[in-house]
Coordinates of C-alpha atoms and ligand atoms in Angstrom, one line a residue:
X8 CA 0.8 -88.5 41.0
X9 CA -1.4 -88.4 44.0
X10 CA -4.6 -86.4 42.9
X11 CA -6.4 -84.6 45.0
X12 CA -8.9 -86.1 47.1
X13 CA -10.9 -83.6 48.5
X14 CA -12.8 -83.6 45.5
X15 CA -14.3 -86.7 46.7
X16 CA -16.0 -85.3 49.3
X17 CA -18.0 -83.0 46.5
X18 CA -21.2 -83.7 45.9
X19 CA -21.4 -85.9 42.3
X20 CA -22.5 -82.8 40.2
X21 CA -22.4 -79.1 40.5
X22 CA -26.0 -77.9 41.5
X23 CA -27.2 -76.2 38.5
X24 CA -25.9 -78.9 36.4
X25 CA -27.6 -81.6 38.2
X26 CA -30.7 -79.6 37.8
X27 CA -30.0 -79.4 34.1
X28 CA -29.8 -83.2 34.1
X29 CA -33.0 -83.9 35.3
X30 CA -34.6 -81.4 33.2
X31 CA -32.9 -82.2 30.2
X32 CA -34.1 -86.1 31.4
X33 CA -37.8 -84.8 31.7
X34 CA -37.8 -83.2 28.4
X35 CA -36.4 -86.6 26.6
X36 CA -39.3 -88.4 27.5
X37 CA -41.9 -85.1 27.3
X38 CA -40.4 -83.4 24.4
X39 CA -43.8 -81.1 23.9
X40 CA -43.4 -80.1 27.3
X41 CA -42.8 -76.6 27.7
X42 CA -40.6 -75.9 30.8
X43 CA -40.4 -73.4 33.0
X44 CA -37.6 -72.0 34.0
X45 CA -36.9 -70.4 37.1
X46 CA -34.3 -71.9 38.9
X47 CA -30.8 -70.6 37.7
X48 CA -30.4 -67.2 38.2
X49 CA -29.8 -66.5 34.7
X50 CA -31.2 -63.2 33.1
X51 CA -33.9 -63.4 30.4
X52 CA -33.8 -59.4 29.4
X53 CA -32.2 -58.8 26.5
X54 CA -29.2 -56.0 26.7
X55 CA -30.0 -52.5 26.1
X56 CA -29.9 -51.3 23.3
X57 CA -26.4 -48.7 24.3
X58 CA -24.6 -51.5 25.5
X59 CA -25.5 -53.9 22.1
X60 CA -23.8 -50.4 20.0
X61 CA -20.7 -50.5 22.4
X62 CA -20.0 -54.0 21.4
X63 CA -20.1 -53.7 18.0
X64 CA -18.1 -50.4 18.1
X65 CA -15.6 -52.2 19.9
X66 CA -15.6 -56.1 17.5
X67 CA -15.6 -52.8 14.5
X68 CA -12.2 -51.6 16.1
X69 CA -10.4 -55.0 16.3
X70 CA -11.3 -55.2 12.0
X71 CA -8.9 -51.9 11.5
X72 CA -5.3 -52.0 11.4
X73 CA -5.2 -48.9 13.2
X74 CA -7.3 -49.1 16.0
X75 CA -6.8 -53.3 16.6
X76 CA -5.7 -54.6 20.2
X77 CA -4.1 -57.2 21.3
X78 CA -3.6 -58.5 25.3
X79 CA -4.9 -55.8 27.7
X80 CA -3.8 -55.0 31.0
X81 CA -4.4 -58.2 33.2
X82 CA -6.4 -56.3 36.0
X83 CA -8.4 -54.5 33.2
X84 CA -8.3 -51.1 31.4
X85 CA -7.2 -48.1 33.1
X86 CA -11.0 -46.3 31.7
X87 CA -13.4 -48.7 33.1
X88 CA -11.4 -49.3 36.2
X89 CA -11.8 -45.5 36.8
X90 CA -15.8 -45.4 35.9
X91 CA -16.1 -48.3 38.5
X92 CA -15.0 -46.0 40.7
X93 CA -16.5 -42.6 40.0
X94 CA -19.8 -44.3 39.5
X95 CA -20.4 -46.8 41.8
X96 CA -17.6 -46.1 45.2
X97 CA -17.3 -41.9 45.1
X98 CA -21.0 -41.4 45.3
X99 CA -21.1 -43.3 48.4
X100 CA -17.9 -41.4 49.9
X101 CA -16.2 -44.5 49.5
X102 CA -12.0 -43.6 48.4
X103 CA -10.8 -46.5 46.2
X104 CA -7.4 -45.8 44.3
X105 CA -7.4 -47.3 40.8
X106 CA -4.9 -50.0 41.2
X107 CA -7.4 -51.4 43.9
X108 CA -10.0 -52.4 41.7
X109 CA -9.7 -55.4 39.3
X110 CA -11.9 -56.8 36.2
X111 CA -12.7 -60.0 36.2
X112 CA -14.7 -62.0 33.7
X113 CA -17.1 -62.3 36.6
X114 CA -18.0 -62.7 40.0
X115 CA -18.3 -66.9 39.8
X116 CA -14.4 -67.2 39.0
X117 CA -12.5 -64.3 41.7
X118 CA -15.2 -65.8 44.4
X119 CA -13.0 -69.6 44.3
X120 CA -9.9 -68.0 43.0
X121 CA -9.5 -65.4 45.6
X122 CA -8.8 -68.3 48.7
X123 CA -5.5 -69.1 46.6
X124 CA -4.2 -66.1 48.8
X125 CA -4.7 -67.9 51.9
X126 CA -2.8 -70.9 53.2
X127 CA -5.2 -74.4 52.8
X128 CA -4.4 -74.2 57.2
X129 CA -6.6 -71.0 57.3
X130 CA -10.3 -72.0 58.1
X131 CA -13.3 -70.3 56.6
X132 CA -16.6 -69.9 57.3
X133 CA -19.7 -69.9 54.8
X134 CA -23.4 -69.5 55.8
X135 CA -25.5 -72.1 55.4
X136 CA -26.8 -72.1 52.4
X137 CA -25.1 -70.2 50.2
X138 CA -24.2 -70.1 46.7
X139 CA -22.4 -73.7 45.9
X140 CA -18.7 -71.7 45.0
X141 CA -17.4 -70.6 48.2
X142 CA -18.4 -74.6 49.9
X143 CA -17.1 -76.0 46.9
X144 CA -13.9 -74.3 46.3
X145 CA -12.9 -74.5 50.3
X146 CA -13.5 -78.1 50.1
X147 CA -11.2 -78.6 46.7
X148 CA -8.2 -76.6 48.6
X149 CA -9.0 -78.7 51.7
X150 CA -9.9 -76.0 54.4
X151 CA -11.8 -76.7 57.1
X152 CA -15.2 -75.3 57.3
X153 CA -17.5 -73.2 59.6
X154 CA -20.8 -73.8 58.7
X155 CA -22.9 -70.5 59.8
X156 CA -26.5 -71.7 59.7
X157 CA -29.3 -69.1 58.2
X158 CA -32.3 -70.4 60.0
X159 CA -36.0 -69.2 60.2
X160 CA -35.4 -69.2 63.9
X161 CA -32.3 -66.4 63.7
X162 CA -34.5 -64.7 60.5
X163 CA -32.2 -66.3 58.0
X164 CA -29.4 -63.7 59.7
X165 CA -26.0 -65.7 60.6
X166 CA -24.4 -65.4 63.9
X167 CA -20.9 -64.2 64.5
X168 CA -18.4 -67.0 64.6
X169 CA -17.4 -68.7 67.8
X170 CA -14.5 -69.8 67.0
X171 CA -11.8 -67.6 65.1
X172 CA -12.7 -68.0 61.5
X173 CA -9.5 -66.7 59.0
X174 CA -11.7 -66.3 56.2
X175 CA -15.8 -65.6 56.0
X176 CA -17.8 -65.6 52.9
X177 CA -20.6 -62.8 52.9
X178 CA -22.8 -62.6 50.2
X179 CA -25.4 -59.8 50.7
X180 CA -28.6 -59.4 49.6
X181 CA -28.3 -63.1 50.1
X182 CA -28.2 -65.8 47.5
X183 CA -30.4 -68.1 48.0
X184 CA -32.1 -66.7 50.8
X185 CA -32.9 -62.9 49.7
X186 CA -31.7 -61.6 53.5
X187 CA -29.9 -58.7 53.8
X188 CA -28.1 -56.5 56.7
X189 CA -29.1 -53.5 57.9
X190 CA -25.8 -51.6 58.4
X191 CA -25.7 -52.0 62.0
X192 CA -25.0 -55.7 61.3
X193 CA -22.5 -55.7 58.9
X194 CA -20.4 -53.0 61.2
X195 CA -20.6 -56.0 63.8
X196 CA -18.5 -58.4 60.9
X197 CA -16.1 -56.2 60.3
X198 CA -15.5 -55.4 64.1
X199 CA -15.1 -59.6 64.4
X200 CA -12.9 -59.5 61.1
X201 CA -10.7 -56.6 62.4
X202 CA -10.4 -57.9 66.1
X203 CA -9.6 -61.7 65.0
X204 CA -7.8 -60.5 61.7
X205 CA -10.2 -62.4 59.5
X206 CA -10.9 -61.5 55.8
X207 CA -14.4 -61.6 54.9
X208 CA -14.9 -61.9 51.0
X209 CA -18.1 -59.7 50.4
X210 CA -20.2 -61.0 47.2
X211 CA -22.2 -58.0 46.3
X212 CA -23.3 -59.5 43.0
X213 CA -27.1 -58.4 43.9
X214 CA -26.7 -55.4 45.3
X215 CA -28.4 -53.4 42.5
X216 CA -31.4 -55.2 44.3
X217 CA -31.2 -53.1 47.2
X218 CA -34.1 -50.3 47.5
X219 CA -34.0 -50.2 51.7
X220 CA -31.7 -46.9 52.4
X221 CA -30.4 -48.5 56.2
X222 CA -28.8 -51.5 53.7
X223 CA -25.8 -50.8 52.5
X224 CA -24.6 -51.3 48.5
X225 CA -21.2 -51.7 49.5
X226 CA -19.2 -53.2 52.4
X227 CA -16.3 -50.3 52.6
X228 CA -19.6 -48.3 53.9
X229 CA -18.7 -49.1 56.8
X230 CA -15.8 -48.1 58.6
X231 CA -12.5 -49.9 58.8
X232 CA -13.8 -52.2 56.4
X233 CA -11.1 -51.4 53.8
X234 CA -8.5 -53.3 56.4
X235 CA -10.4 -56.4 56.5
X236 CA -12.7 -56.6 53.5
X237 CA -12.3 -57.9 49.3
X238 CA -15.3 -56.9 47.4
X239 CA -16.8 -59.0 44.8
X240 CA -19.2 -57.6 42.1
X241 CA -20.4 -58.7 38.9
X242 CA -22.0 -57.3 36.0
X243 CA -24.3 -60.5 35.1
X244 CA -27.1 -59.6 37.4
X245 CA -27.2 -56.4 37.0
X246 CA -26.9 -55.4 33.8
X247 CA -27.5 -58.8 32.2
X248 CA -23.8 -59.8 31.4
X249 CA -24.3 -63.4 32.0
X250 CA -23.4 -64.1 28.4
X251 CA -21.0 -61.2 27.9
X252 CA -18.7 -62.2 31.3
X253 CA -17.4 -59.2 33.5
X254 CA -17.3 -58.1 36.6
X255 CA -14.7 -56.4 39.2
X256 CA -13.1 -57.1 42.6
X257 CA -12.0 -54.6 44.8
X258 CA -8.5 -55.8 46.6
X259 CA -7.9 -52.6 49.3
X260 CA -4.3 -52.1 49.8
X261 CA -4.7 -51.8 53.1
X262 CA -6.1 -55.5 53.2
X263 CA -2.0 -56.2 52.3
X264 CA -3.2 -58.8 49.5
X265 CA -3.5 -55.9 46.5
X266 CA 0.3 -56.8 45.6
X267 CA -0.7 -61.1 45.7
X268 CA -4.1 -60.6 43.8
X269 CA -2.2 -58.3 41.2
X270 CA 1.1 -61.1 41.0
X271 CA -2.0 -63.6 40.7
X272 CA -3.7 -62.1 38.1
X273 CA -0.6 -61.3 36.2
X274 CA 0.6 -65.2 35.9
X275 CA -3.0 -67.0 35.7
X276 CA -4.9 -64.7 33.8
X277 CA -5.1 -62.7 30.8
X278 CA -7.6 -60.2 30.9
X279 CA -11.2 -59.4 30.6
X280 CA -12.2 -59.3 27.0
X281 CA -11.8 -55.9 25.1
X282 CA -15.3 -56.1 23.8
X283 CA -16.6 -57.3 27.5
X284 CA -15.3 -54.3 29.4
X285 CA -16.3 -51.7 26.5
X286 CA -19.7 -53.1 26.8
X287 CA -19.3 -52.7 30.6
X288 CA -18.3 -49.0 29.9
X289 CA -21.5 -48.5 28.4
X290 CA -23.6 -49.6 31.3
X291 CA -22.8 -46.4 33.2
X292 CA -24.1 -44.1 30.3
X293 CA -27.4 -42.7 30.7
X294 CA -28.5 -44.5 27.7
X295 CA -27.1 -47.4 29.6
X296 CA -28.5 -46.9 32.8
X297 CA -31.7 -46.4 31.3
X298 CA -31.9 -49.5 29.9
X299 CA -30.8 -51.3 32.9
X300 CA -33.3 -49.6 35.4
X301 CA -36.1 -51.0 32.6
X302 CA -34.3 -54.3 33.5
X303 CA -34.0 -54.3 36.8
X304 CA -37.6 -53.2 37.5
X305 CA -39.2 -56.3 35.4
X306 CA -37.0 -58.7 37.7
X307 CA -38.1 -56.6 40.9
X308 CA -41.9 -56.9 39.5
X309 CA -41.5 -60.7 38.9
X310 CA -40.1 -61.3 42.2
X311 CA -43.0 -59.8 43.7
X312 CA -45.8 -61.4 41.3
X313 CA -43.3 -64.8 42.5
X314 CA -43.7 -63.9 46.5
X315 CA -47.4 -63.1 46.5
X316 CA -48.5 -65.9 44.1
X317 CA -46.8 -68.3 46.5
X318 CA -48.3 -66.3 49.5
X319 CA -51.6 -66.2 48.3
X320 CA -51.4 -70.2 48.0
X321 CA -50.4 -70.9 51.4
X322 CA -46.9 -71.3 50.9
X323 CA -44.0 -69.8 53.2
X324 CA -42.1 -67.5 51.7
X325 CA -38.8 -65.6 52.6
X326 CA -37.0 -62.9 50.7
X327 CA -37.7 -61.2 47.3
X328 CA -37.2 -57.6 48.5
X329 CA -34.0 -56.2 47.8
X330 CA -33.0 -59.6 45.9
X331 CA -34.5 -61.7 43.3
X332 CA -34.7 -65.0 45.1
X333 CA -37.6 -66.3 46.4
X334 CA -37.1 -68.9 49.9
X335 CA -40.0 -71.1 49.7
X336 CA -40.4 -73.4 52.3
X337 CA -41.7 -77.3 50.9
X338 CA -45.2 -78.4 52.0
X339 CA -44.9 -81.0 54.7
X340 CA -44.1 -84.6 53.1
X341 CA -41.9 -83.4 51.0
X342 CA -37.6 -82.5 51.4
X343 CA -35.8 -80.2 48.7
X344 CA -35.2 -82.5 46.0
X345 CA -38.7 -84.5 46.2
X346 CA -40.9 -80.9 45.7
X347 CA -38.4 -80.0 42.8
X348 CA -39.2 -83.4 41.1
X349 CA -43.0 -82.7 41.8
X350 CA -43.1 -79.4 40.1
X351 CA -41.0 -80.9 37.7
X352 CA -43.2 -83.9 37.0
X353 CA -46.5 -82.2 37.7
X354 CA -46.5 -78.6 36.8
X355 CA -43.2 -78.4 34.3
X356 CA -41.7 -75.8 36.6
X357 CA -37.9 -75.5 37.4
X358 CA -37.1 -74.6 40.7
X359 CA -33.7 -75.0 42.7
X360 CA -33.8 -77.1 45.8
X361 CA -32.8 -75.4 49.3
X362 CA -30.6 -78.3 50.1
X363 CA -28.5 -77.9 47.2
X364 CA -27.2 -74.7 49.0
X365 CA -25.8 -76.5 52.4
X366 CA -28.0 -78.8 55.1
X367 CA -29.9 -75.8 56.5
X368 CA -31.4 -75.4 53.2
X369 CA -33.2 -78.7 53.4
X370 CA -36.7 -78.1 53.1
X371 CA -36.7 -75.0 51.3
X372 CA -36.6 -74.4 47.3
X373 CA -35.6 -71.6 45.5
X374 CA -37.5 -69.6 43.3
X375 CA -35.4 -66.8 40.3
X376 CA -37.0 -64.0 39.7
X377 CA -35.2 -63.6 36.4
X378 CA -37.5 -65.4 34.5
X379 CA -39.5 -64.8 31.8
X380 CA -42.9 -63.2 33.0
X381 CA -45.2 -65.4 30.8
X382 CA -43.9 -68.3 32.2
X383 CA -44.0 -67.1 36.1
X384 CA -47.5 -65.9 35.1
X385 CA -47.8 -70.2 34.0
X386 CA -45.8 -71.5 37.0
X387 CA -48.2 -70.2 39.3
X388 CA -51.2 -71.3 37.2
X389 CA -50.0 -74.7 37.2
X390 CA -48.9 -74.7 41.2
X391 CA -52.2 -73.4 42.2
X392 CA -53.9 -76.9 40.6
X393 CA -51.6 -79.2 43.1
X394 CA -52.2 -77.1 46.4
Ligands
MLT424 C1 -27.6 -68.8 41.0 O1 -28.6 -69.1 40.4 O2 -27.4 -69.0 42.2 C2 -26.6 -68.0 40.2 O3 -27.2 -67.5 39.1 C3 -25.5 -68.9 39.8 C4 -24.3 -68.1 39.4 O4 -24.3 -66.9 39.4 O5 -23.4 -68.7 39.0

């Protein structure tokens, strides 16, 4: 057996888990301490109310011998895969066929699983920082990687490749650094992906975030991206499904990897819950949609109260419009991980250090705007006694 090595050159944990480590290590020596959270981007909201009654319509249906299922279709039921469509692509005048969209049990797992389609020789290229997955899982499969650095010099805004890069990681509003593109600049991607037949994987798991009307939702906005572009979205951020698990991936035909993804699925996975996707079903009611707005506009409120708390203290601050990440930068004397163990120690606050999103994130941390108000309200209590 030779194992595979490339994990070695992983870092020891996965971010968020280290993070949990050394708060669950704080907490064993301060037990009373009350912590607060906002480093994981992990919703606080509880569901609405119509999406709650859809699950238990749906765990009511598996009691009965008549209306039980077993095994669903592998890339998800025919009737959500169709409301993906009508409600979030046709509005836009975006033409999906059904057999192009696939659910998932969330954007995390298709983000790593989807480079299985390429050859470990293709090369791919990630901005840096980005979210941990798409470093982590090109490093397992062994591909060599492009770093794009997001900079305060270039606005946090990556640069084309210059070399050819076969695959490129977009995620948009950014994770961790709340940037977004102006349609302009995403046409210029997928005129680079197109002319040096790249694929870009477009993570659009925060693009219920966007409010700016030049920023588009969706990638296949702009033209021709449907040749060169696989759309990621989840359900977790935006409706709150980071406990239920579901989300989609659009695979265009016209990409020539819809048959793979579909033979892929078919062997390595079984299917999005039944109770998962009827709960999904329910976010595009109006009940639902109602209940998600309410959502959505507490997290777009926090990430404000988050950006001009730190403002008004003197820090540097960089996104939380159109996203719910804050980009602080550290005050001087301090690197990523040494300000997250000071708030830590300090203040009790739970932050997620810059560098753990690649080497141009050194020197920043990350604040999530999903947190619970009353304890953002603390945070910045607590942060203004150590300024
Ligand atoms: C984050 O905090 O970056 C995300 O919530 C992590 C995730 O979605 O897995």
């Amino acid at each position: 057996m030779n194992r595979n090595i490339h994990f070695d050159q992983l870092p020891n944990r996965y971010l968020f888990k280290e993070i949990e480590v050394r708060a669950d290590a704080y907490k064993t020596l301060h037990p009373d301490a009350h912590l607060l959270r906002m480093g994981v981007g992990d919703v606080t909201r509880p569901l609405p109310a119509a999406i709650i009654e859809a699950m238990h319509q749906a765990v009511e249906e598996l009691a009965h011998e008549a209306t039980f299922r077993g095994y669903g279709p592998e890339e998800g039921y025919p009737w959500l895969r169709q409301t993906v469509i009508d409600q979030e692509y046709t509005p836009w005048g975006i033409d999906l066929d059904i057999d192009e969209v696939f659910i998932s049990e969330g954007a995390g797992s298709d983000l790593g699983n989807l480079s299985e389609l390429f050859l470990p020789t293709n090369c791919v290229a990630i901005l840096d920082p980005s979210y941990p997955a798409y470093m982590d899982s090109s490093i397992m499969a062994g591909r060599e990687i492009i770093p794009l650095p997001c900079t305060i010099e270039n606005g946090f805004v990556p640069e084309l490749p210059k070399q050819k890069a076969d695959i490129i990681y977009l995620c948009l509003p950014n994770n961790p650094t709340g940037t977004v593109l102006r349609r302009a600049d995403l046409q210029r991607w997928v005129e680079y992906a197109r002319t040096n037949h790249s694929i870009i994987i477009f993570d659009a798991a925060y693009e219920a975030f966007i409010e700016d009307p030049d920023v588009p939702h969706s990638i296949y906005e702009i033209e021709g991206a449907q040749q060169v572009a696989i759309e990621v979205r989840s359900f977790s951020k935006s409706a709150g499904f980071t406990a239920v698990r579901c989300g989609y991936t659009i695979v265009p035909k016209q990409t020539g990897l819809n048959a793979m993804w579909l033979r892929r699925q078919c062997t390595k996975y079984n299917g999005t819950s039944y109770v998962a996707q009827r709960a999904a079903q329910a976010t595009f009611t109006p009940e639902g949609k109602r209940g998600i707005a309410a959502n959505l506009a507490y997290y777009k409120q926090t990430a404000q109260l988050i950006a001009g708390g730190l403002i008004a203290m003197g820090y540097e601050v960089y996104g939380g419009e159109n996203a719910p990440y804050i980009w602080c930068r550290v005050p001087q004397g301090y690197d990523s991980w040494s300000f997250f163990d000071h708030l830590l120690h300090t203040c009790q606050i739970i932050c997620t250090p810059g560098v753990g999103f690649g080497d141009a994130g050194q020197g920043f941390v990350r604040f999530s705007a999903f947190s619970d108000r009353k304890d953002v309200e603390e945070a910045l209590k607590r942060m203004k006694t150590i300024v």
